[in-house]
PDB file of C-alpha atoms in Angstrom:
ATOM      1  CA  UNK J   1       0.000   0.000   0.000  1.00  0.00           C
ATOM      2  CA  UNK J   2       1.240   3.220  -1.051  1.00  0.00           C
ATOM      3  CA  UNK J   3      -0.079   6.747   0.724  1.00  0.00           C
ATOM      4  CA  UNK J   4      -2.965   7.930   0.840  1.00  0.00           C
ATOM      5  CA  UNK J   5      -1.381  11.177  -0.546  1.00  0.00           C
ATOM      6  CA  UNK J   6      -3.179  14.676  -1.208  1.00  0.00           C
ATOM      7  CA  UNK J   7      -3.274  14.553  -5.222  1.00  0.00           C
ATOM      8  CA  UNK J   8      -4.630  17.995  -5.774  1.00  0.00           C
ATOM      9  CA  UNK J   9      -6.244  20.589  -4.288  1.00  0.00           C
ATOM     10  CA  UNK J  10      -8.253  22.658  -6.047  1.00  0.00           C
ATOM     11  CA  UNK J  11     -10.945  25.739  -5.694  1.00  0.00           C
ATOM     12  CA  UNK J  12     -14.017  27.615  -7.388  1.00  0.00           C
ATOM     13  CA  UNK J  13     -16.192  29.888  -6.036  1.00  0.00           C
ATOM     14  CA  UNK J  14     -19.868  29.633  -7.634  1.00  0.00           C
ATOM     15  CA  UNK J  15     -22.725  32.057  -7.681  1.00  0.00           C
ATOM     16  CA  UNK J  16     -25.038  30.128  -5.510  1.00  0.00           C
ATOM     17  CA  UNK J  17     -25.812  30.063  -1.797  1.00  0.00           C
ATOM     18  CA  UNK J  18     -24.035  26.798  -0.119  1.00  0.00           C
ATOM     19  CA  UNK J  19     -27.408  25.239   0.489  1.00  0.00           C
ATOM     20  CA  UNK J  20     -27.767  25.194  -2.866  1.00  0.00           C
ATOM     21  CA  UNK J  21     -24.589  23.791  -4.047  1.00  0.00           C
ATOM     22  CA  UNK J  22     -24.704  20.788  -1.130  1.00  0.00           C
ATOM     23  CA  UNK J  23     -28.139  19.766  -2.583  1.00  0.00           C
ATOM     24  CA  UNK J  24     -26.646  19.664  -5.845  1.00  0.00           C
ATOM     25  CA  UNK J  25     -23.582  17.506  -4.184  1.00  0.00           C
ATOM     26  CA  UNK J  26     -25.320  15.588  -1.894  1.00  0.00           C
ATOM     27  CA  UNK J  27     -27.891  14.172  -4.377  1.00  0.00           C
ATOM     28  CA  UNK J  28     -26.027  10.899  -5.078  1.00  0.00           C
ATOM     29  CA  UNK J  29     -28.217  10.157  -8.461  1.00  0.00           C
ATOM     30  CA  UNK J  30     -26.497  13.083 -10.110  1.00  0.00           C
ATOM     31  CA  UNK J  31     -22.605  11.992  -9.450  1.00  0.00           C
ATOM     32  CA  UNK J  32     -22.218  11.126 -12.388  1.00  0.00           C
ATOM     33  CA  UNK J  33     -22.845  14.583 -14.161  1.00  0.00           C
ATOM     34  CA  UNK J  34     -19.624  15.771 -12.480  1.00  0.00           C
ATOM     35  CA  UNK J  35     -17.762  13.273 -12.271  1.00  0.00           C
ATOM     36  CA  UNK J  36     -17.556  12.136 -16.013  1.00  0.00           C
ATOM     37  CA  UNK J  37     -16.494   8.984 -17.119  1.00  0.00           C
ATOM     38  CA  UNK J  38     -18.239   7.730 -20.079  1.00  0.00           C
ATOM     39  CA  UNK J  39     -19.460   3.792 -20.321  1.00  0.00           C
ATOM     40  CA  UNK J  40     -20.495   3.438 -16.397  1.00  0.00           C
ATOM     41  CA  UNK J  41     -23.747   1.856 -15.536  1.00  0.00           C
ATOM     42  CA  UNK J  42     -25.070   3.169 -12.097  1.00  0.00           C
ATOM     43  CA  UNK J  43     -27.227   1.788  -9.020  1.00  0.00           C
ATOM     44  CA  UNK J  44     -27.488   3.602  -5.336  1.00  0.00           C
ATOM     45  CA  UNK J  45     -26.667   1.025  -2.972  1.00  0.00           C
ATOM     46  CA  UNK J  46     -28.331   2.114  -0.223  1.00  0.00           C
ATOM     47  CA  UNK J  47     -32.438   3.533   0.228  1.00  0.00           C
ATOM     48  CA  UNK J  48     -33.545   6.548   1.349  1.00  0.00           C
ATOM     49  CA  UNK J  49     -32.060  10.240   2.128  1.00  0.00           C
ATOM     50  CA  UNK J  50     -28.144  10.566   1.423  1.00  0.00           C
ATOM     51  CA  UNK J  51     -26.403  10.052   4.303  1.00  0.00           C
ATOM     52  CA  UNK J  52     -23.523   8.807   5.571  1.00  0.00           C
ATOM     53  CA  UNK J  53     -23.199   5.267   4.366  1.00  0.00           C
ATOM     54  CA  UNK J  54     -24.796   6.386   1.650  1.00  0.00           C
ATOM     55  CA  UNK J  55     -23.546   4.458  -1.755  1.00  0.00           C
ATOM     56  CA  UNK J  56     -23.141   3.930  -5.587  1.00  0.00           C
ATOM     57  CA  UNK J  57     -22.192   1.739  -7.842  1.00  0.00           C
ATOM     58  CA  UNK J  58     -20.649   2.354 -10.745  1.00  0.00           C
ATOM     59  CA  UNK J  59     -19.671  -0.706 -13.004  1.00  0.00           C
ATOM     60  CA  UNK J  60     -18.174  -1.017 -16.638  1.00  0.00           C
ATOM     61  CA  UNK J  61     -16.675  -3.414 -19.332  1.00  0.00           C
ATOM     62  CA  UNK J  62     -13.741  -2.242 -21.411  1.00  0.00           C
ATOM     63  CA  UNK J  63     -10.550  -3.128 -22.804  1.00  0.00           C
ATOM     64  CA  UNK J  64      -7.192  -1.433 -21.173  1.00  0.00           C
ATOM     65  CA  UNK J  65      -4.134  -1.548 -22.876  1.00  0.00           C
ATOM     66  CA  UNK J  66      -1.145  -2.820 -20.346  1.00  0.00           C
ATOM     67  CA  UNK J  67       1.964  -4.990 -20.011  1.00  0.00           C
ATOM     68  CA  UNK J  68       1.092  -8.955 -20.457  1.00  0.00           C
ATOM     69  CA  UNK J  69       2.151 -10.169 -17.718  1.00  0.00           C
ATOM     70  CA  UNK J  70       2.715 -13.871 -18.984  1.00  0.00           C
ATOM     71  CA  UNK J  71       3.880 -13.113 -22.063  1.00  0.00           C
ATOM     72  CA  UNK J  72       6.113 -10.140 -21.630  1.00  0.00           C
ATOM     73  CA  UNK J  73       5.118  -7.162 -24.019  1.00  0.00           C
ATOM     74  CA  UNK J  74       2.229  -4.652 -24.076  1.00  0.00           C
ATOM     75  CA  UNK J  75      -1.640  -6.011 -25.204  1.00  0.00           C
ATOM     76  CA  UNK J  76      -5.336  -5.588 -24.989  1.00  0.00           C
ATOM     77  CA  UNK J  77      -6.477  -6.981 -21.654  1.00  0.00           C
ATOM     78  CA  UNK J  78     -10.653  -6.751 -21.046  1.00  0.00           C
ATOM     79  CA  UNK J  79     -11.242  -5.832 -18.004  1.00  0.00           C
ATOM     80  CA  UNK J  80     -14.103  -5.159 -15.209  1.00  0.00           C
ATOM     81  CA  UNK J  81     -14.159  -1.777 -13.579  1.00  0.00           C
ATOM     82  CA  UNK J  82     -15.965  -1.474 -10.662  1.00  0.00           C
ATOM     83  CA  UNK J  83     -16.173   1.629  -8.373  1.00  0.00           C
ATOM     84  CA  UNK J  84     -18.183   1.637  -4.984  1.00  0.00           C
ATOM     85  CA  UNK J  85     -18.517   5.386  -3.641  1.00  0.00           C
ATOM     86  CA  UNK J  86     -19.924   5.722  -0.404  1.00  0.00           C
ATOM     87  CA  UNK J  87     -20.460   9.232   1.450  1.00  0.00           C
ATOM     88  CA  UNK J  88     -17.984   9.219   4.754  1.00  0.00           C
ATOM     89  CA  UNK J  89     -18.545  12.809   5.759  1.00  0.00           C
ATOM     90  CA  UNK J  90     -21.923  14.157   5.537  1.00  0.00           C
ATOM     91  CA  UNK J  91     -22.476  17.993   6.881  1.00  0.00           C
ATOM     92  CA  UNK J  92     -25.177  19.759   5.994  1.00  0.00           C
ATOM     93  CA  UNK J  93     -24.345  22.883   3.611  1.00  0.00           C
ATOM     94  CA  UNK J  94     -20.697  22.600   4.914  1.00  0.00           C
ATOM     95  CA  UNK J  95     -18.900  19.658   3.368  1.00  0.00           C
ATOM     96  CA  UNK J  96     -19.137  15.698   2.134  1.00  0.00           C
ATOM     97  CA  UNK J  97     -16.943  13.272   1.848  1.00  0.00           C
ATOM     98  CA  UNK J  98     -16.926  10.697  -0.827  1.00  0.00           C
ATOM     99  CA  UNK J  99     -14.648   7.540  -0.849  1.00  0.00           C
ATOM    100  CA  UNK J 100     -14.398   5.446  -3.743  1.00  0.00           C
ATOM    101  CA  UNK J 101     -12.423   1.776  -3.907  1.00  0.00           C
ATOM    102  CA  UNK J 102     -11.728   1.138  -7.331  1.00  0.00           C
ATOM    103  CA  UNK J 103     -11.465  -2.888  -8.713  1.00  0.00           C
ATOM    104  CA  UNK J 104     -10.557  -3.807 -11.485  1.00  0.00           C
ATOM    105  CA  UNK J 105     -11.303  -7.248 -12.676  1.00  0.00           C
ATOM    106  CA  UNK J 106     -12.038  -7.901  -8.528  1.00  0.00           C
ATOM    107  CA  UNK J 107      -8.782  -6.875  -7.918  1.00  0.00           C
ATOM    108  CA  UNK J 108      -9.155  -3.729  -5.246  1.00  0.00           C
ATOM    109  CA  UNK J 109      -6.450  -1.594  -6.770  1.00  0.00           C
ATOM    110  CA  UNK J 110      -6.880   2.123  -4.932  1.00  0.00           C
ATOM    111  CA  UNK J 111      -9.081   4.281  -2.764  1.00  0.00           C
ATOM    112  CA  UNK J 112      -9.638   7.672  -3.586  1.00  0.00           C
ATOM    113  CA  UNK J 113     -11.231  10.268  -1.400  1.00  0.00           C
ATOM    114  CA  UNK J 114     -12.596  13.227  -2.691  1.00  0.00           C
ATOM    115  CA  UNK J 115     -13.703  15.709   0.468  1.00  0.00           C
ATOM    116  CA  UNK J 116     -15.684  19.004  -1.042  1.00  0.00           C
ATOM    117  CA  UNK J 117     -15.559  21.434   2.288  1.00  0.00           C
ATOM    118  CA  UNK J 118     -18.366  24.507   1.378  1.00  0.00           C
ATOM    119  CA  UNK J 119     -17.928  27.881   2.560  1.00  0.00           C
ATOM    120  CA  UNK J 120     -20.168  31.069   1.639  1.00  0.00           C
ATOM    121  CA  UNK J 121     -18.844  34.333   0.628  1.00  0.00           C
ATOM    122  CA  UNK J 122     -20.178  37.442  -0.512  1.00  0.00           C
ATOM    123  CA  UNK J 123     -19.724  35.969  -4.733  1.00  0.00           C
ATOM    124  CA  UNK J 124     -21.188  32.907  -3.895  1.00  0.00           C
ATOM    125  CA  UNK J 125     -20.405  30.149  -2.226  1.00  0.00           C
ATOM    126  CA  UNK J 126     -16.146  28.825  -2.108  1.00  0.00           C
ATOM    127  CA  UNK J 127     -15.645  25.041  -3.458  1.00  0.00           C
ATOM    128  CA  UNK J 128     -12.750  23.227  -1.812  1.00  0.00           C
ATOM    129  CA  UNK J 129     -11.963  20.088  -3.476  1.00  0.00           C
ATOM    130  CA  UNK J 130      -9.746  17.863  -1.898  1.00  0.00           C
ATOM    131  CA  UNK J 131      -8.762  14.774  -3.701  1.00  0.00           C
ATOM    132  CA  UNK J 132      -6.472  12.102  -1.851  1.00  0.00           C
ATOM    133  CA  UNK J 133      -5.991   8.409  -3.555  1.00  0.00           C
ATOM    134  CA  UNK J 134      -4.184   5.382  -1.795  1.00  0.00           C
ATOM    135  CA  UNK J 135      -2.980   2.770  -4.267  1.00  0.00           C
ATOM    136  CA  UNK J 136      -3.287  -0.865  -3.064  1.00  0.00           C
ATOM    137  CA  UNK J 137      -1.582  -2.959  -5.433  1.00  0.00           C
ATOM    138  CA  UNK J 138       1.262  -2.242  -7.540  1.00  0.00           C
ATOM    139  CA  UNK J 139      -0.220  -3.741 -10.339  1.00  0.00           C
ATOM    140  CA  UNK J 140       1.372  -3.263 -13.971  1.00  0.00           C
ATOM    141  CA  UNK J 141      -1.129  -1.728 -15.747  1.00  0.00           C
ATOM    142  CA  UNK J 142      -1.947   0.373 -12.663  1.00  0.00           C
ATOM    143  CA  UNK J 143       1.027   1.055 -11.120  1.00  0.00           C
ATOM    144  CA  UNK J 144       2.836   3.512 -13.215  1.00  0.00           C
ATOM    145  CA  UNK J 145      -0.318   6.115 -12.976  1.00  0.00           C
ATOM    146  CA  UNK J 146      -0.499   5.378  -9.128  1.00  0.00           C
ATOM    147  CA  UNK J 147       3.278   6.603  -9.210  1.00  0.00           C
ATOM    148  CA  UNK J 148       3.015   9.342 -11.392  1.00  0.00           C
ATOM    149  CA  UNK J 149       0.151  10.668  -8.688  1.00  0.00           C
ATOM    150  CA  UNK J 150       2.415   9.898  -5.520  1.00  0.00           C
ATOM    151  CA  UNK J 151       5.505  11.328  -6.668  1.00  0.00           C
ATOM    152  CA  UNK J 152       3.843  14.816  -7.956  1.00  0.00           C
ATOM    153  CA  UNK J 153       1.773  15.111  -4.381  1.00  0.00           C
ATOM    154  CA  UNK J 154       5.180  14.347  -2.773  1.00  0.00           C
ATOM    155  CA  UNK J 155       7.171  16.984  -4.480  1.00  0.00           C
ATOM    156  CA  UNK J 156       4.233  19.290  -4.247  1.00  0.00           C
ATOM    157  CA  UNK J 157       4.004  18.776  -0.026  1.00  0.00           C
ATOM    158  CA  UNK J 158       7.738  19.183   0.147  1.00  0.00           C
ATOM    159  CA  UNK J 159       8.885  21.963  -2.467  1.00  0.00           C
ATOM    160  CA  UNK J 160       5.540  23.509  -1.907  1.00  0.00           C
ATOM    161  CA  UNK J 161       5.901  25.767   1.020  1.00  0.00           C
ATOM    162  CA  UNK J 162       9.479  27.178  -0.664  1.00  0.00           C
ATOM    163  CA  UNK J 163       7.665  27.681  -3.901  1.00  0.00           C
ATOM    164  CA  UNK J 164       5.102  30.958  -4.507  1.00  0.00           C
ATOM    165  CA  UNK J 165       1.578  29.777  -3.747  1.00  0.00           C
ATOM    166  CA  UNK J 166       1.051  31.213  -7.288  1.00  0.00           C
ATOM    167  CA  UNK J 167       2.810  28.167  -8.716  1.00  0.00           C
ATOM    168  CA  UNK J 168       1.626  25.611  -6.240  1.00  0.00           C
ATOM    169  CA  UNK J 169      -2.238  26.146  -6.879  1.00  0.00           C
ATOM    170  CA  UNK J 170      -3.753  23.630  -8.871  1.00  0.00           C
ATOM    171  CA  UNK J 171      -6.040  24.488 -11.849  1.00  0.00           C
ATOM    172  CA  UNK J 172     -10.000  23.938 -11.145  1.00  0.00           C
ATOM    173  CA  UNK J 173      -9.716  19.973 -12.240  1.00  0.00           C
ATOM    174  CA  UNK J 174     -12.103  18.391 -14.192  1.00  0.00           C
ATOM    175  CA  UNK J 175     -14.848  18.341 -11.683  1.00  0.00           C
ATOM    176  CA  UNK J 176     -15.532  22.011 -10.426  1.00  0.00           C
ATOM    177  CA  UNK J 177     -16.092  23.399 -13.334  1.00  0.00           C
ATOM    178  CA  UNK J 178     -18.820  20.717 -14.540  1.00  0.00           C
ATOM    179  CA  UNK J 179     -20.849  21.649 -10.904  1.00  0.00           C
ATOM    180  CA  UNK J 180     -20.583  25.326 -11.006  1.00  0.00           C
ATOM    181  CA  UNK J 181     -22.066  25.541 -14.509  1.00  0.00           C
ATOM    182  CA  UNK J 182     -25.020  22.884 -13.249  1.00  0.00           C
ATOM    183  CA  UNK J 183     -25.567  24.809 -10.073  1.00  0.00           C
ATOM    184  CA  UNK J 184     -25.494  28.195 -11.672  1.00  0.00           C
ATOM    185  CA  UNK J 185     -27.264  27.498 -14.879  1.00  0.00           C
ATOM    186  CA  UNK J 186     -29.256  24.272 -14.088  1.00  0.00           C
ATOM    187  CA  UNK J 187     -27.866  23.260 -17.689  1.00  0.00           C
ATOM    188  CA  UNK J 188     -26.564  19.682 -16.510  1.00  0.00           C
ATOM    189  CA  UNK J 189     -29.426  16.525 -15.753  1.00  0.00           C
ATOM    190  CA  UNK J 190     -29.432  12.988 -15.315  1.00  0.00           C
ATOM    191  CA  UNK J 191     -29.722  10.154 -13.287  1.00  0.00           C
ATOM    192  CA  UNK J 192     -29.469   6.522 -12.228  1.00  0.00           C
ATOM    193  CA  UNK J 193     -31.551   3.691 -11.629  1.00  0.00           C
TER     194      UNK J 193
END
């Protein structure tokens, strides 16, 4: 097991009260219009309001490209994704926590924790996005991304504080963006089954 380790940190401040934008967060049948990954098919896990324990599943065939590890070599390997995210930290208009364990095939190959802490300002309401991931097995198709991630949040923890904060900040990511135009402009639907 490697970390977990802080991945990125990133911020947006949208033009909505934080009630607002924790409804839009909290309702678990909408994940996946912010967190886009194409292919997935989705079922809640658990009945009635989002709480904590609250979960989804998220489950999809593909093929991945990665080393063979019989053969030697790279090749076309179909696999099973399966992700299981289930809300850890649940406070009202404040912040929720969402932890995700990612298999692959049935292999359990990382944890990821994604922690959205809310605070309202006079714009809006602040985003903070805090995404941390924990790699469980050094597999070979897995492994190089999962080291890629470790060594950047390890150079960023220990060259950050002599580096300008300018350089240190992380871009929005994929995800902020994606809920501040839904929240804002209502322009994003969906959900599961």
């Amino acid at each position: 097991m490697a970390g977990p380790f802080v991945v990125a940190r990133n911020q947006v401040v949208i033009g909505a009260p934080a009630r607002r934008v924790f409804e839009y967060l909290a309702d678990i049948t909408r994940h996946s219009e912010w967190n886009q990954d194409p292919g997935y098919r989705e079922r809640i896990l658990t009945e009635g309001p989002l709480g904590l324990g609250s979960a989804l599943r998220r489950e999809k065939q593909g093929v991945m490209r990665g080393p063979l590890l019989i053969r030697g070599g790279m090749g076309d390997n179909l696999v099973r994704i399966v992700k299981i995210i289930t809300v850890t930290g649940y406070e009202p208009h404040h912040g929720l926590v969402f932890e995700t364990s990612n298999s692959y095939n049935g292999l359990l190959v990382s944890k990821d924790k994604a922690s959205f802490h809310l605070q309202e300002e006079m714009e809006g309401t602040r985003i903070t996005l805090v995404s941390e991931v924990e790699a469980m097995v050094p597999g070979g198709f897995i492994g190089p991304v999962y080291a890629i991630r470790v060594v950047r949040a390890f150079l960023e923890r220990v060259l950050g504080r002599w580096l300008s904060p300018r350089l240190t900040r992380a871009p929005p990511g994929p995800f902020l963006p994606l809920i501040k135009q839904a929240v804002e402009k209502g322009s994003v639907s969906g959900g599961v089954e």
